[in-house]
mmCIF file of C-alpha atoms and ligand atoms in Angstrom:
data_model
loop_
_atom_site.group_PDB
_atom_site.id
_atom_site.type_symbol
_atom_site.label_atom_id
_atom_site.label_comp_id
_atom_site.label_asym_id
_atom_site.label_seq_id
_atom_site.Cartn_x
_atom_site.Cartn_y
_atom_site.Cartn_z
ATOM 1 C CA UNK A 1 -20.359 -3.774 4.829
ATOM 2 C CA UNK A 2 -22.297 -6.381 2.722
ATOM 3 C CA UNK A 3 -23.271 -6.020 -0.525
ATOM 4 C CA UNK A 4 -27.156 -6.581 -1.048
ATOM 5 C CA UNK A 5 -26.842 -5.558 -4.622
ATOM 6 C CA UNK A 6 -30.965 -5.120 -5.021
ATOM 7 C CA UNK A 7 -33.947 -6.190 -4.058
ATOM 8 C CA UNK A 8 -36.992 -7.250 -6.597
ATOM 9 C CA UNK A 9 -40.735 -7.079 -6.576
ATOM 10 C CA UNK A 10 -40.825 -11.051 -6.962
ATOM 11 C CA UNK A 11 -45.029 -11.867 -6.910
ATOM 12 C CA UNK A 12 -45.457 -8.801 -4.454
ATOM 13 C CA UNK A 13 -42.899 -9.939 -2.021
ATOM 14 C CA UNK A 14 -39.506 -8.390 -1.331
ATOM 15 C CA UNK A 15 -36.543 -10.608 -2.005
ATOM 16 C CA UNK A 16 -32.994 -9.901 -1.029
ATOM 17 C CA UNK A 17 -31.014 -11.145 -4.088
ATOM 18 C CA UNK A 18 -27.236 -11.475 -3.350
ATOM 19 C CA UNK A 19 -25.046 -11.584 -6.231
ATOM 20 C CA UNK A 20 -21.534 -11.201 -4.240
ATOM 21 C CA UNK A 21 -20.147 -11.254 -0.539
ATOM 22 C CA UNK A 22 -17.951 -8.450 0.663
ATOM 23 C CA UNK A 23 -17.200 -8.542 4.500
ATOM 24 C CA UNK A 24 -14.018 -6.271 4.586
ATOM 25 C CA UNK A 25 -12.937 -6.889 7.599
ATOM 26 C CA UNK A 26 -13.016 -11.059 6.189
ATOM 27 C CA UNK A 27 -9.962 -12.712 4.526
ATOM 28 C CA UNK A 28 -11.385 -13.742 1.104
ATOM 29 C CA UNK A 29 -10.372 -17.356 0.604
ATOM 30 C CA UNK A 30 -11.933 -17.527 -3.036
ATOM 31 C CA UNK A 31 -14.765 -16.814 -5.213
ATOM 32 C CA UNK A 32 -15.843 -20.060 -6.257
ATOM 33 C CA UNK A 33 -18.670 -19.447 -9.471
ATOM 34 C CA UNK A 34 -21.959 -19.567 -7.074
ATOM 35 C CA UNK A 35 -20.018 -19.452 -3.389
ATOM 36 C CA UNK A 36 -18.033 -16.957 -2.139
ATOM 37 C CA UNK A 37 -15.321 -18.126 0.738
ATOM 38 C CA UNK A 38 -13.773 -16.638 3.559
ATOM 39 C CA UNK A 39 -10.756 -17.721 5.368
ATOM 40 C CA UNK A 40 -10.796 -18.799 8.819
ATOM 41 C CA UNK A 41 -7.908 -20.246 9.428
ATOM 42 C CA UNK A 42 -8.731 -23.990 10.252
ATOM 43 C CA UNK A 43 -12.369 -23.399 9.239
ATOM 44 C CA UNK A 44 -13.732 -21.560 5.963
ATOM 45 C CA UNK A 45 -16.877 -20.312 5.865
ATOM 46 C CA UNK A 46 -18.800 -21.240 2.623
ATOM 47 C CA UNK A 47 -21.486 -18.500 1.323
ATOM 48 C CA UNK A 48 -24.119 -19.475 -1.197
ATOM 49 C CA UNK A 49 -24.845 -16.194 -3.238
ATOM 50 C CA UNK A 50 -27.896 -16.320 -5.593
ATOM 51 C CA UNK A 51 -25.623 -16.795 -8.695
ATOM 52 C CA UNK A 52 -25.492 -19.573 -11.591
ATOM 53 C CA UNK A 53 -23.662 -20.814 -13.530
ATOM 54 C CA UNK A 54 -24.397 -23.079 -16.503
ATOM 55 C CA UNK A 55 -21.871 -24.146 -19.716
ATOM 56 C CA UNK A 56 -18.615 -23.019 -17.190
ATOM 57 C CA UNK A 57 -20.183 -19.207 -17.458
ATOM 58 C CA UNK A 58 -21.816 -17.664 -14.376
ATOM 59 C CA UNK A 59 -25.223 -16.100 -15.862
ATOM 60 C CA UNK A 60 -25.642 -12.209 -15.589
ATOM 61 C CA UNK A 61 -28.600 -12.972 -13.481
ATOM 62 C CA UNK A 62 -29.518 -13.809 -10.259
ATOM 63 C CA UNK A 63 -32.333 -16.288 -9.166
ATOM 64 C CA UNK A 64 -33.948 -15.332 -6.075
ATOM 65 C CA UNK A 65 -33.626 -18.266 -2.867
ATOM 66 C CA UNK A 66 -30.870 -19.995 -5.168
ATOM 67 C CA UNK A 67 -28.223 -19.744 -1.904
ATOM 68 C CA UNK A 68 -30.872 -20.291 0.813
ATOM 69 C CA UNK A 69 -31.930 -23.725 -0.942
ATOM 70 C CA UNK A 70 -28.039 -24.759 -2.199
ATOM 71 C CA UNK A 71 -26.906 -24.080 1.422
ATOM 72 C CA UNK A 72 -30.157 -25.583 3.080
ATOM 73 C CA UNK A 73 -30.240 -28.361 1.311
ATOM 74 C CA UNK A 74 -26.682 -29.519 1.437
ATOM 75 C CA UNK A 75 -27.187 -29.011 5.144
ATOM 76 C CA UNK A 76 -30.333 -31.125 5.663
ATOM 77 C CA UNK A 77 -28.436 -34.272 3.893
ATOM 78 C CA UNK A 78 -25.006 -33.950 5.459
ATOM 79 C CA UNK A 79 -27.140 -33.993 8.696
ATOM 80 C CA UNK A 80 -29.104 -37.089 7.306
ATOM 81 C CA UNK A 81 -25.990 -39.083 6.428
ATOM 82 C CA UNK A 82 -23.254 -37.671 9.234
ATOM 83 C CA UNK A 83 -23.150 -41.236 10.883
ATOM 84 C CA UNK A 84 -22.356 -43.120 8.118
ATOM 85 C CA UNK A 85 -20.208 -40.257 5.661
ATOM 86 C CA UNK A 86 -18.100 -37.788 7.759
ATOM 87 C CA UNK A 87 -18.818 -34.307 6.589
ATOM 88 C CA UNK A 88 -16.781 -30.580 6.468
ATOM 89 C CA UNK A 89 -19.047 -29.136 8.355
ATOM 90 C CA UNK A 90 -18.672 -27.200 11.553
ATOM 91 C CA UNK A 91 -21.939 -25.347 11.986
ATOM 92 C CA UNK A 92 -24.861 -23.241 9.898
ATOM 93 C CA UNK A 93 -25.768 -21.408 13.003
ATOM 94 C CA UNK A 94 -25.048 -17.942 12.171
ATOM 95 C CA UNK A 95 -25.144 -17.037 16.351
ATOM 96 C CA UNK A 96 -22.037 -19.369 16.338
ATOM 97 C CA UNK A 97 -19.873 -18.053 13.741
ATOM 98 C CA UNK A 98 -17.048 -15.988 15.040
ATOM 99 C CA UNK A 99 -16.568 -12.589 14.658
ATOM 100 C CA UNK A 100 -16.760 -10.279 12.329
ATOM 101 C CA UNK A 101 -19.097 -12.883 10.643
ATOM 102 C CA UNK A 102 -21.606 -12.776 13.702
ATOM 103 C CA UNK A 103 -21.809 -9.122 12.643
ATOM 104 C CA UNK A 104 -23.695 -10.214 9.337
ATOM 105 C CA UNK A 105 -25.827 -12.602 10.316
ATOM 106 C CA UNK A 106 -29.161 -11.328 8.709
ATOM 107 C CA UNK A 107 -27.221 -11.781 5.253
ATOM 108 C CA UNK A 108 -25.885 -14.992 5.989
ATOM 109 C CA UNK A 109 -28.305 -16.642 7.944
ATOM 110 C CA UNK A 110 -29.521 -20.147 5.867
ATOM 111 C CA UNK A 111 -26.933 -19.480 2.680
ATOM 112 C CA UNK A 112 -23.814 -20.356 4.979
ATOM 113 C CA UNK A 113 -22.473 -22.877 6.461
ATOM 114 C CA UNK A 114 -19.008 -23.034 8.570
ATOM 115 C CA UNK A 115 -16.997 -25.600 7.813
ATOM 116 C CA UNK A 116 -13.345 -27.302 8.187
ATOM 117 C CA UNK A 117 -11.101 -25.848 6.032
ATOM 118 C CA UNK A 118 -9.391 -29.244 3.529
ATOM 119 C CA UNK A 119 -8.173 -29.894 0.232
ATOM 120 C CA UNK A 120 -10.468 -30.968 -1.522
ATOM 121 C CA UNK A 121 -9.539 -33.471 -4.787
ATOM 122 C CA UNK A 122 -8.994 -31.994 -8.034
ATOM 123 C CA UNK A 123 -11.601 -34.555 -9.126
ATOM 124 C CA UNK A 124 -15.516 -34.272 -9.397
ATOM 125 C CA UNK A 125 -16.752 -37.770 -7.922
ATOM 126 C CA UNK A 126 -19.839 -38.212 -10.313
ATOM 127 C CA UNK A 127 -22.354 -40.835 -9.893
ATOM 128 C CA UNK A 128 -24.909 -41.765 -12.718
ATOM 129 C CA UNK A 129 -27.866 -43.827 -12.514
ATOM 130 C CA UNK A 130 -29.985 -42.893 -15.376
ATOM 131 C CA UNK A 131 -28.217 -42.116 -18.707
ATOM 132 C CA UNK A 132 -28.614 -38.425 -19.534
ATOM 133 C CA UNK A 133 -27.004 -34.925 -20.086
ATOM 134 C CA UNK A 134 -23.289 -35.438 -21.080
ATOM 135 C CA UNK A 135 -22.960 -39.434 -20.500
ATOM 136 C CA UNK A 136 -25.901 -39.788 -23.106
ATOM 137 C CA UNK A 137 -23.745 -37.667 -25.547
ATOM 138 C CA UNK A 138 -20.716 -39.906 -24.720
ATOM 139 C CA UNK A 139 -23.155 -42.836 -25.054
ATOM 140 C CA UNK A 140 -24.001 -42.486 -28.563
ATOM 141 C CA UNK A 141 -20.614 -41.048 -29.800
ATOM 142 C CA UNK A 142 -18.664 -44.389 -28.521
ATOM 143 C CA UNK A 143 -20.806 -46.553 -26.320
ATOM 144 C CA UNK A 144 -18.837 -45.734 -23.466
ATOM 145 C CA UNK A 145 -18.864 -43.022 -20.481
ATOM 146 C CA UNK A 146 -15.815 -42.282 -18.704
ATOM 147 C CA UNK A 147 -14.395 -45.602 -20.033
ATOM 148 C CA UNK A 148 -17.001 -47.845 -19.011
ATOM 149 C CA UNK A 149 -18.481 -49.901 -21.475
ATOM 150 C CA UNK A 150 -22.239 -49.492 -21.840
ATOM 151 C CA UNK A 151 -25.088 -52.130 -22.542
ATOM 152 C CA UNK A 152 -26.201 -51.076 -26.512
ATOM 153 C CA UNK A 153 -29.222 -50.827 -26.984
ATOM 154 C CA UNK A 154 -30.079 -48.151 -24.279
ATOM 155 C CA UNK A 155 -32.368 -45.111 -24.936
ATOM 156 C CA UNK A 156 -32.293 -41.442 -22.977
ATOM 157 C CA UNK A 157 -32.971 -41.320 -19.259
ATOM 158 C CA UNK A 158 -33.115 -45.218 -18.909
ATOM 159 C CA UNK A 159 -31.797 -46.284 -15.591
ATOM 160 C CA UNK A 160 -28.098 -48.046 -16.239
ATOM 161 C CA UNK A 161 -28.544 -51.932 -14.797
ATOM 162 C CA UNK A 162 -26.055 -50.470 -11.927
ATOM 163 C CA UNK A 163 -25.318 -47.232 -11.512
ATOM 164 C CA UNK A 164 -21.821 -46.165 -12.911
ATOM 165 C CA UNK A 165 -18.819 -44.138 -11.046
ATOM 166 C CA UNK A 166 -17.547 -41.549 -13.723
ATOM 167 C CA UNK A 167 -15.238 -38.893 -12.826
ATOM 168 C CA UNK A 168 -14.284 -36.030 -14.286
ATOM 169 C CA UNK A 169 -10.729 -33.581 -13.434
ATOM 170 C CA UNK A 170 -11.228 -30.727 -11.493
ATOM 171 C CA UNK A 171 -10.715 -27.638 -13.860
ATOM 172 C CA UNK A 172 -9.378 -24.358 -12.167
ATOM 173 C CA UNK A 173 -10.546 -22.664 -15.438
ATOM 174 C CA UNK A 174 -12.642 -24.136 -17.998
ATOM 175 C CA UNK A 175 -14.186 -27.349 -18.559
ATOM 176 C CA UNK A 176 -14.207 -30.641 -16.229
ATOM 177 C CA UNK A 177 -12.915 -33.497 -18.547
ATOM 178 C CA UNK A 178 -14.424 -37.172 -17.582
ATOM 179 C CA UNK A 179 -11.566 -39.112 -16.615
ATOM 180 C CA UNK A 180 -11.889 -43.176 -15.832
ATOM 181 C CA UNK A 181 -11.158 -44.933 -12.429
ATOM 182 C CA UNK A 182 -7.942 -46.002 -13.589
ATOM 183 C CA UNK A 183 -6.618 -42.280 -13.740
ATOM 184 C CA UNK A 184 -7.885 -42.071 -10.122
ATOM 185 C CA UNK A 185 -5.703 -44.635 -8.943
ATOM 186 C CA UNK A 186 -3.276 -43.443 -10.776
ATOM 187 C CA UNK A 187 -3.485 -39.928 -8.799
ATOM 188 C CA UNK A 188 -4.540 -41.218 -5.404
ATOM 189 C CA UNK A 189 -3.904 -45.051 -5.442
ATOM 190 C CA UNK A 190 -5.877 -48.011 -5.070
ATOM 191 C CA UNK A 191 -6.763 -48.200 -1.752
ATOM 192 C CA UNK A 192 -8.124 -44.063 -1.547
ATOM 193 C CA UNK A 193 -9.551 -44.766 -4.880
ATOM 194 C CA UNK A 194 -11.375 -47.750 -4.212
ATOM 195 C CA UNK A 195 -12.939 -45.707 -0.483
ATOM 196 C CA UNK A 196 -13.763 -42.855 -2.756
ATOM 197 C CA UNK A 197 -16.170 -45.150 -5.250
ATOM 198 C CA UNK A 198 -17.869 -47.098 -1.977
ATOM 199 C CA UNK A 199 -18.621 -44.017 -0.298
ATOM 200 C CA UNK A 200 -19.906 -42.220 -3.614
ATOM 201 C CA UNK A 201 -21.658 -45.209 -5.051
ATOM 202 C CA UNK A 202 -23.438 -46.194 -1.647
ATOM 203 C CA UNK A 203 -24.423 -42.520 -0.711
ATOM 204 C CA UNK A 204 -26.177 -42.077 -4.159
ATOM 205 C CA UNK A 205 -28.103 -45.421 -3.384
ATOM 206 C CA UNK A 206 -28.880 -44.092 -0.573
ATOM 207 C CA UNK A 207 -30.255 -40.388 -1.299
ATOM 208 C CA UNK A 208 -31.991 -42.182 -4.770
ATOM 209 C CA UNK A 209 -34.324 -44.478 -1.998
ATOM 210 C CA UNK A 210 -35.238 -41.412 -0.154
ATOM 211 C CA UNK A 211 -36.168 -39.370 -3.000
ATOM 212 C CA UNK A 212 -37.769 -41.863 -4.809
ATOM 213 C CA UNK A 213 -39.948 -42.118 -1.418
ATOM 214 C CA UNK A 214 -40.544 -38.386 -2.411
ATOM 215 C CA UNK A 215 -41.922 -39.065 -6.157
ATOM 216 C CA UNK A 216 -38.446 -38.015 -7.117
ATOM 217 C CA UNK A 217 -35.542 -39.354 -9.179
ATOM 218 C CA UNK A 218 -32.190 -38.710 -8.670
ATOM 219 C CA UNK A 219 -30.567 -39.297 -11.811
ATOM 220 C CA UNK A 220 -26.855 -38.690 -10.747
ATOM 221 C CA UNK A 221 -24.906 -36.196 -8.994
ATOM 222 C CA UNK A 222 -21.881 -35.128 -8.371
ATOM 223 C CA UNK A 223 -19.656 -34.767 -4.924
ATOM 224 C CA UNK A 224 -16.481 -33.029 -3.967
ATOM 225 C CA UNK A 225 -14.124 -34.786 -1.286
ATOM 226 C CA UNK A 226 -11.034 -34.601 0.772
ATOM 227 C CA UNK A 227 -9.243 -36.743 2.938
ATOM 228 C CA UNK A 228 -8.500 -37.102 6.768
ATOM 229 C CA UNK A 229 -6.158 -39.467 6.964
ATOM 230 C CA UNK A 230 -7.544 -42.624 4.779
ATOM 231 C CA UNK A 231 -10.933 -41.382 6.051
ATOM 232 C CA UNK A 232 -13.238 -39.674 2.671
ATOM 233 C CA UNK A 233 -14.579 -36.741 3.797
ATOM 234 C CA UNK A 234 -17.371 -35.075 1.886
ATOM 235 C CA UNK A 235 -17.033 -31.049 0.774
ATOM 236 C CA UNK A 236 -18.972 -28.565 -0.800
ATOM 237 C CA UNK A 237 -22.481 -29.356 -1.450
ATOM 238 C CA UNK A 238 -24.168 -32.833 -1.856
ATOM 239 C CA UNK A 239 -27.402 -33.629 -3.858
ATOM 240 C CA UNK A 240 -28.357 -30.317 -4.630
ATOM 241 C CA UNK A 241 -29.948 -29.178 -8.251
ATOM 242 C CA UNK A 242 -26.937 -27.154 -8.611
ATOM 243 C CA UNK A 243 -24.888 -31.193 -8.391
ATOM 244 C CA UNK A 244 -27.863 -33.026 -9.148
ATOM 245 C CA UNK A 245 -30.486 -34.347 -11.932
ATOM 246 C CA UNK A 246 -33.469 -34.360 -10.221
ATOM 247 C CA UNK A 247 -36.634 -36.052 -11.746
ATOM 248 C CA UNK A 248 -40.155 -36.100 -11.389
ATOM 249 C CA UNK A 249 -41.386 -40.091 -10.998
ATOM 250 C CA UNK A 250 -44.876 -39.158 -11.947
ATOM 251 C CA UNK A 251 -44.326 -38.671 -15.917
ATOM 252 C CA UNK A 252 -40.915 -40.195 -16.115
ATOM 253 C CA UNK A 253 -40.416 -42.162 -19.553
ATOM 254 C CA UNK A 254 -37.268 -43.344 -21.159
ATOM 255 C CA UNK A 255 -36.722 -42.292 -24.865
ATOM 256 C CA UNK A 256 -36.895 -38.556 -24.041
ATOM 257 C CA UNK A 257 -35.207 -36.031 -22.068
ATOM 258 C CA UNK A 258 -37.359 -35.308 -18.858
ATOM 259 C CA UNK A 259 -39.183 -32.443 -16.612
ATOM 260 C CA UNK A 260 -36.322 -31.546 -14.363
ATOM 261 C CA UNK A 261 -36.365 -29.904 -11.088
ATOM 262 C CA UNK A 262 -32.904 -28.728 -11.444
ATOM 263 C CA UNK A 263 -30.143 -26.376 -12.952
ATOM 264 C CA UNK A 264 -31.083 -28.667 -16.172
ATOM 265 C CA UNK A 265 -33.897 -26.211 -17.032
ATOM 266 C CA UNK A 266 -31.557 -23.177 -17.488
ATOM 267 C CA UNK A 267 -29.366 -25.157 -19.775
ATOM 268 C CA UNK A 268 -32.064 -26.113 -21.652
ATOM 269 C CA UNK A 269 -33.600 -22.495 -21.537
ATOM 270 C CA UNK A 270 -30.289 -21.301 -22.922
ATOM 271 C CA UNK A 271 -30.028 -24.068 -25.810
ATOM 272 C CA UNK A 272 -33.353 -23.372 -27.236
ATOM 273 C CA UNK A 273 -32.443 -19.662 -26.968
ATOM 274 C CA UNK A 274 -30.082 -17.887 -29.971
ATOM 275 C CA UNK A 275 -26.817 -17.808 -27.762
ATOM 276 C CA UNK A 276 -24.170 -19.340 -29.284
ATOM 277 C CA UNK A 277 -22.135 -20.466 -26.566
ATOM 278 C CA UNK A 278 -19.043 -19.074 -27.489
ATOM 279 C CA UNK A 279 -19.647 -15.738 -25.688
ATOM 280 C CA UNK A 280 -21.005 -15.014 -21.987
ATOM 281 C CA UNK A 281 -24.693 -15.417 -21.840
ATOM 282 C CA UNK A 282 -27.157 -13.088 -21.847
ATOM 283 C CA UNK A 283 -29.595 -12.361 -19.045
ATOM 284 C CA UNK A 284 -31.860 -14.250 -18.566
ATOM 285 C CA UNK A 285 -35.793 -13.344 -19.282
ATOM 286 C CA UNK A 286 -37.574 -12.897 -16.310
ATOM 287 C CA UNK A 287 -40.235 -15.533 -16.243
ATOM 288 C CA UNK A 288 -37.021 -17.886 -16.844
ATOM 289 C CA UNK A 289 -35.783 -16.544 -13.757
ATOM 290 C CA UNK A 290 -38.915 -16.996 -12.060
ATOM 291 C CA UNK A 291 -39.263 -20.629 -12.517
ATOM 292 C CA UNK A 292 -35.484 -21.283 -12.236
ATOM 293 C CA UNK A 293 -36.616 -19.599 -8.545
ATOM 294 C CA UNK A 294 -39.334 -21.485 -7.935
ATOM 295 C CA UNK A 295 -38.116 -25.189 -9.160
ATOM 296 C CA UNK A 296 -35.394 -24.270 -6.493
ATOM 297 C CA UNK A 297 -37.596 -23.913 -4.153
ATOM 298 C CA UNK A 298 -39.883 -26.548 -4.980
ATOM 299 C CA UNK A 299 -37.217 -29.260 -4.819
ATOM 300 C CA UNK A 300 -36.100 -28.029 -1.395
ATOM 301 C CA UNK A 301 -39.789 -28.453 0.011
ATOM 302 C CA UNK A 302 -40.285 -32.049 -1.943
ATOM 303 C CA UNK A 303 -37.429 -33.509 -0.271
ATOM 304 C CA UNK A 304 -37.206 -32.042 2.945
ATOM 305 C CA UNK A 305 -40.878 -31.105 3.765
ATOM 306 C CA UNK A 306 -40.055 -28.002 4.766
ATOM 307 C CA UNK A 307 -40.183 -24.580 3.487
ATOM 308 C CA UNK A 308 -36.323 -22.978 2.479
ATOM 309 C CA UNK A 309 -37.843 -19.647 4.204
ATOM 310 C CA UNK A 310 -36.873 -16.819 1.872
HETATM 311 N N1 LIG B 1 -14.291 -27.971 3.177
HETATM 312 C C1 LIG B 1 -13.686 -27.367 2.145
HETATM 313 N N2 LIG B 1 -12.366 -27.091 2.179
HETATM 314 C C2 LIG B 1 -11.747 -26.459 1.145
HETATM 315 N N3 LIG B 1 -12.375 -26.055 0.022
HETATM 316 C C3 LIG B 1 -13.691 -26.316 -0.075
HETATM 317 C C4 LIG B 1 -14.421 -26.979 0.964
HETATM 318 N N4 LIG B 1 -15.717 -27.098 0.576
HETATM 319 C C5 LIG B 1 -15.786 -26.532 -0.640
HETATM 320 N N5 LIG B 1 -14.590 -26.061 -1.049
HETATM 321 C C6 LIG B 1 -14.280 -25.334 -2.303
HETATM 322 O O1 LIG B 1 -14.957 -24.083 -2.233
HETATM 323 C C7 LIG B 1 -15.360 -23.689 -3.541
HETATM 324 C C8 LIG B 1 -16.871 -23.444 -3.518
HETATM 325 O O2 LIG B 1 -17.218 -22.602 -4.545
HETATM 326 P P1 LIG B 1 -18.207 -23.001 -5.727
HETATM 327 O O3 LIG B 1 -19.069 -24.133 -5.329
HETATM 328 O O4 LIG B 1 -18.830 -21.749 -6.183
HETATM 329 O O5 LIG B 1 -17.122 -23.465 -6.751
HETATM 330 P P2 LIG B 1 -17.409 -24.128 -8.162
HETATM 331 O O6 LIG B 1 -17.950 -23.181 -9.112
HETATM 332 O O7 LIG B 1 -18.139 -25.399 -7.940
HETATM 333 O O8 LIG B 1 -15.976 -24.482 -8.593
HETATM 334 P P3 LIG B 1 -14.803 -23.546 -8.875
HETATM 335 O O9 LIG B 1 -13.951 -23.793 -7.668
HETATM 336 O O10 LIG B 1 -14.279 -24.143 -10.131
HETATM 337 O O11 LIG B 1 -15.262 -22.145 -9.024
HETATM 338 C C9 LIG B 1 -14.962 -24.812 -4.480
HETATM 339 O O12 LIG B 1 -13.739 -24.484 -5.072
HETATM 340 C C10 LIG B 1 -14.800 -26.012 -3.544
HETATM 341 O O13 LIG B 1 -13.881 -26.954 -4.039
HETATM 342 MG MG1 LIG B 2 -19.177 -26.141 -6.408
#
């Protein structure tokens, strides 16, 4: 049976809200903080719930559409950049997924995706081309980010001269720790290391001229891949505002932090609130949740011109 743990009144419209996945009859792969993963063998199949998570905690709340959006999203750029970057995945069509997932489909239709079942790196492949969020802070402790030397001088949000490959580890538990190229050749060598930056560095230029040709910036982002053979092979989610800074161009101006259509606005919810950081969050208020839903849902319809349908 699935678990629809409730639905809301959300502006006089019922909304599912799915907080975990249970398909007993599934092997559970694992519960990743916002996707839960079941084991196909070869493939995995990937479900977006409607969870978040924000300083390594997942929030006691759920924001309505969150899955429908990651998992739409991801979908609509893998599609958009399949020729040039090889992808994981198989299929979103819920009337192909094999049993006893085909059983489910009204839950998992648009917040899953089947995909091919690899190992991903133990490395998050960031890309940054605006200085912001935890590169800023690195900024102005030391003038560098992930070992990179930075121009002085710079102020928040500016756009970096060329945007800069900073990788962090992969944390099981806890907190990603930034990392420099170096260390990835040290773990992967050169060769794998230097595919890794290409394909990362030229698929943010990439996404950052299409959404600028939406009025949007994309600040940096982060990817997850694996290899086939010396071939990258991109995982998870890509250029989502779980992964990604998004920014509006109208009102953009160095100096400050900016509007962002993103996960950003929870964290920055949650700093101005009284939570100290050291415990699990509390829920969130609902008009917090509200926007967090509808900035979601507003990024998906910016960029793809097309409603996320939930
Ligand atoms: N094609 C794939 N093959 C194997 N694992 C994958 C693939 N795509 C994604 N994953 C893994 O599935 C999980 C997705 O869950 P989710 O995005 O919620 O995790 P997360 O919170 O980002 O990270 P964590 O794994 O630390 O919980 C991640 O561990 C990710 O590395
Ligand atoms: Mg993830």
């Amino acid at each position: 049976m699935a678990d629809v743990d409730r639905k809301v009144v959300f502006d006089y419209l019922f909304l599912m809200l799915v907080s975990k996945i249970e398909i007993p009859e599934a092997k559970l792969f694992r519960r990743g903080k916002v996707r839960d993963v079941f084991d196909l063998g070869e493939n995995l199949l990937l479900v977006s719930t409607d969870r978040l998570s924000a300083f390594d905690y997942v929030l006691p709340s759920l924001i309505p559409c969150k899955g429908t959006v990651l998992n739409s999203l991801a979908l609509f750029w893998f599609n958009r950049f399949s020729r040039e970057f090889p992808n994981h995945v198989v299929t979103g069509d819920v009337d192909l997924y094999p049993a006893p997932f085909r059983d489910h489909k009204d839950l998992l239709r648009g917040r899953s995706v089947l995909v091919r079942k690899l190992k991903p790196l133990p490395f998050e492949i960031i890309v940054r081309g605006y200085i912001s969020g935890s590169g800023w802070n690195s900024y102005r402790e030391n003038g560098t980010i992930s070992g990179i030397s930075v121009p002085p001088g710079m102020t928040e949000s500016e756009a970096f001269p060329q945007p800069l490959f900073t990788p962090t580890t992969k944390a099981d538990e806890g907190h990603d720790e930034p990392t420099t190229y170096e260390a990835l050749v040290e773990a992967i060598g050169a060769k794998r290391a230097s595919r890794i930056r290409e394909t990362a560095l030229e698929l943010y230029r990439q996404a950052r001229v299409y959404a600028e040709g939406k009025g949007i910036i994309l600040a940096d982002t982060k990817f997850e891949m694996a290899f086939d053979g010396d071939e990258p092979i991109l995982v998870d989610e890509i250029f989502t505002p779980d992964s990604s800074r998004f920014w509006k161009r109208d009102g953009y101006k160095a100096g400050r932090g900016q509007e962002s259509l993103d996960k950003q606005y929870v964290r920055n919810y949650l700093l101005s609130s009284s939570w100290d950081r050291k415990s699990p969050p509390p829920p969130l208020p609902d008009s917090v949740v509200k926007e967090t839903s509808r900035i979601y849902q507003s990024i998906f319809q910016t960029l793809t011109g097309s409603d996320p349908g939930c």
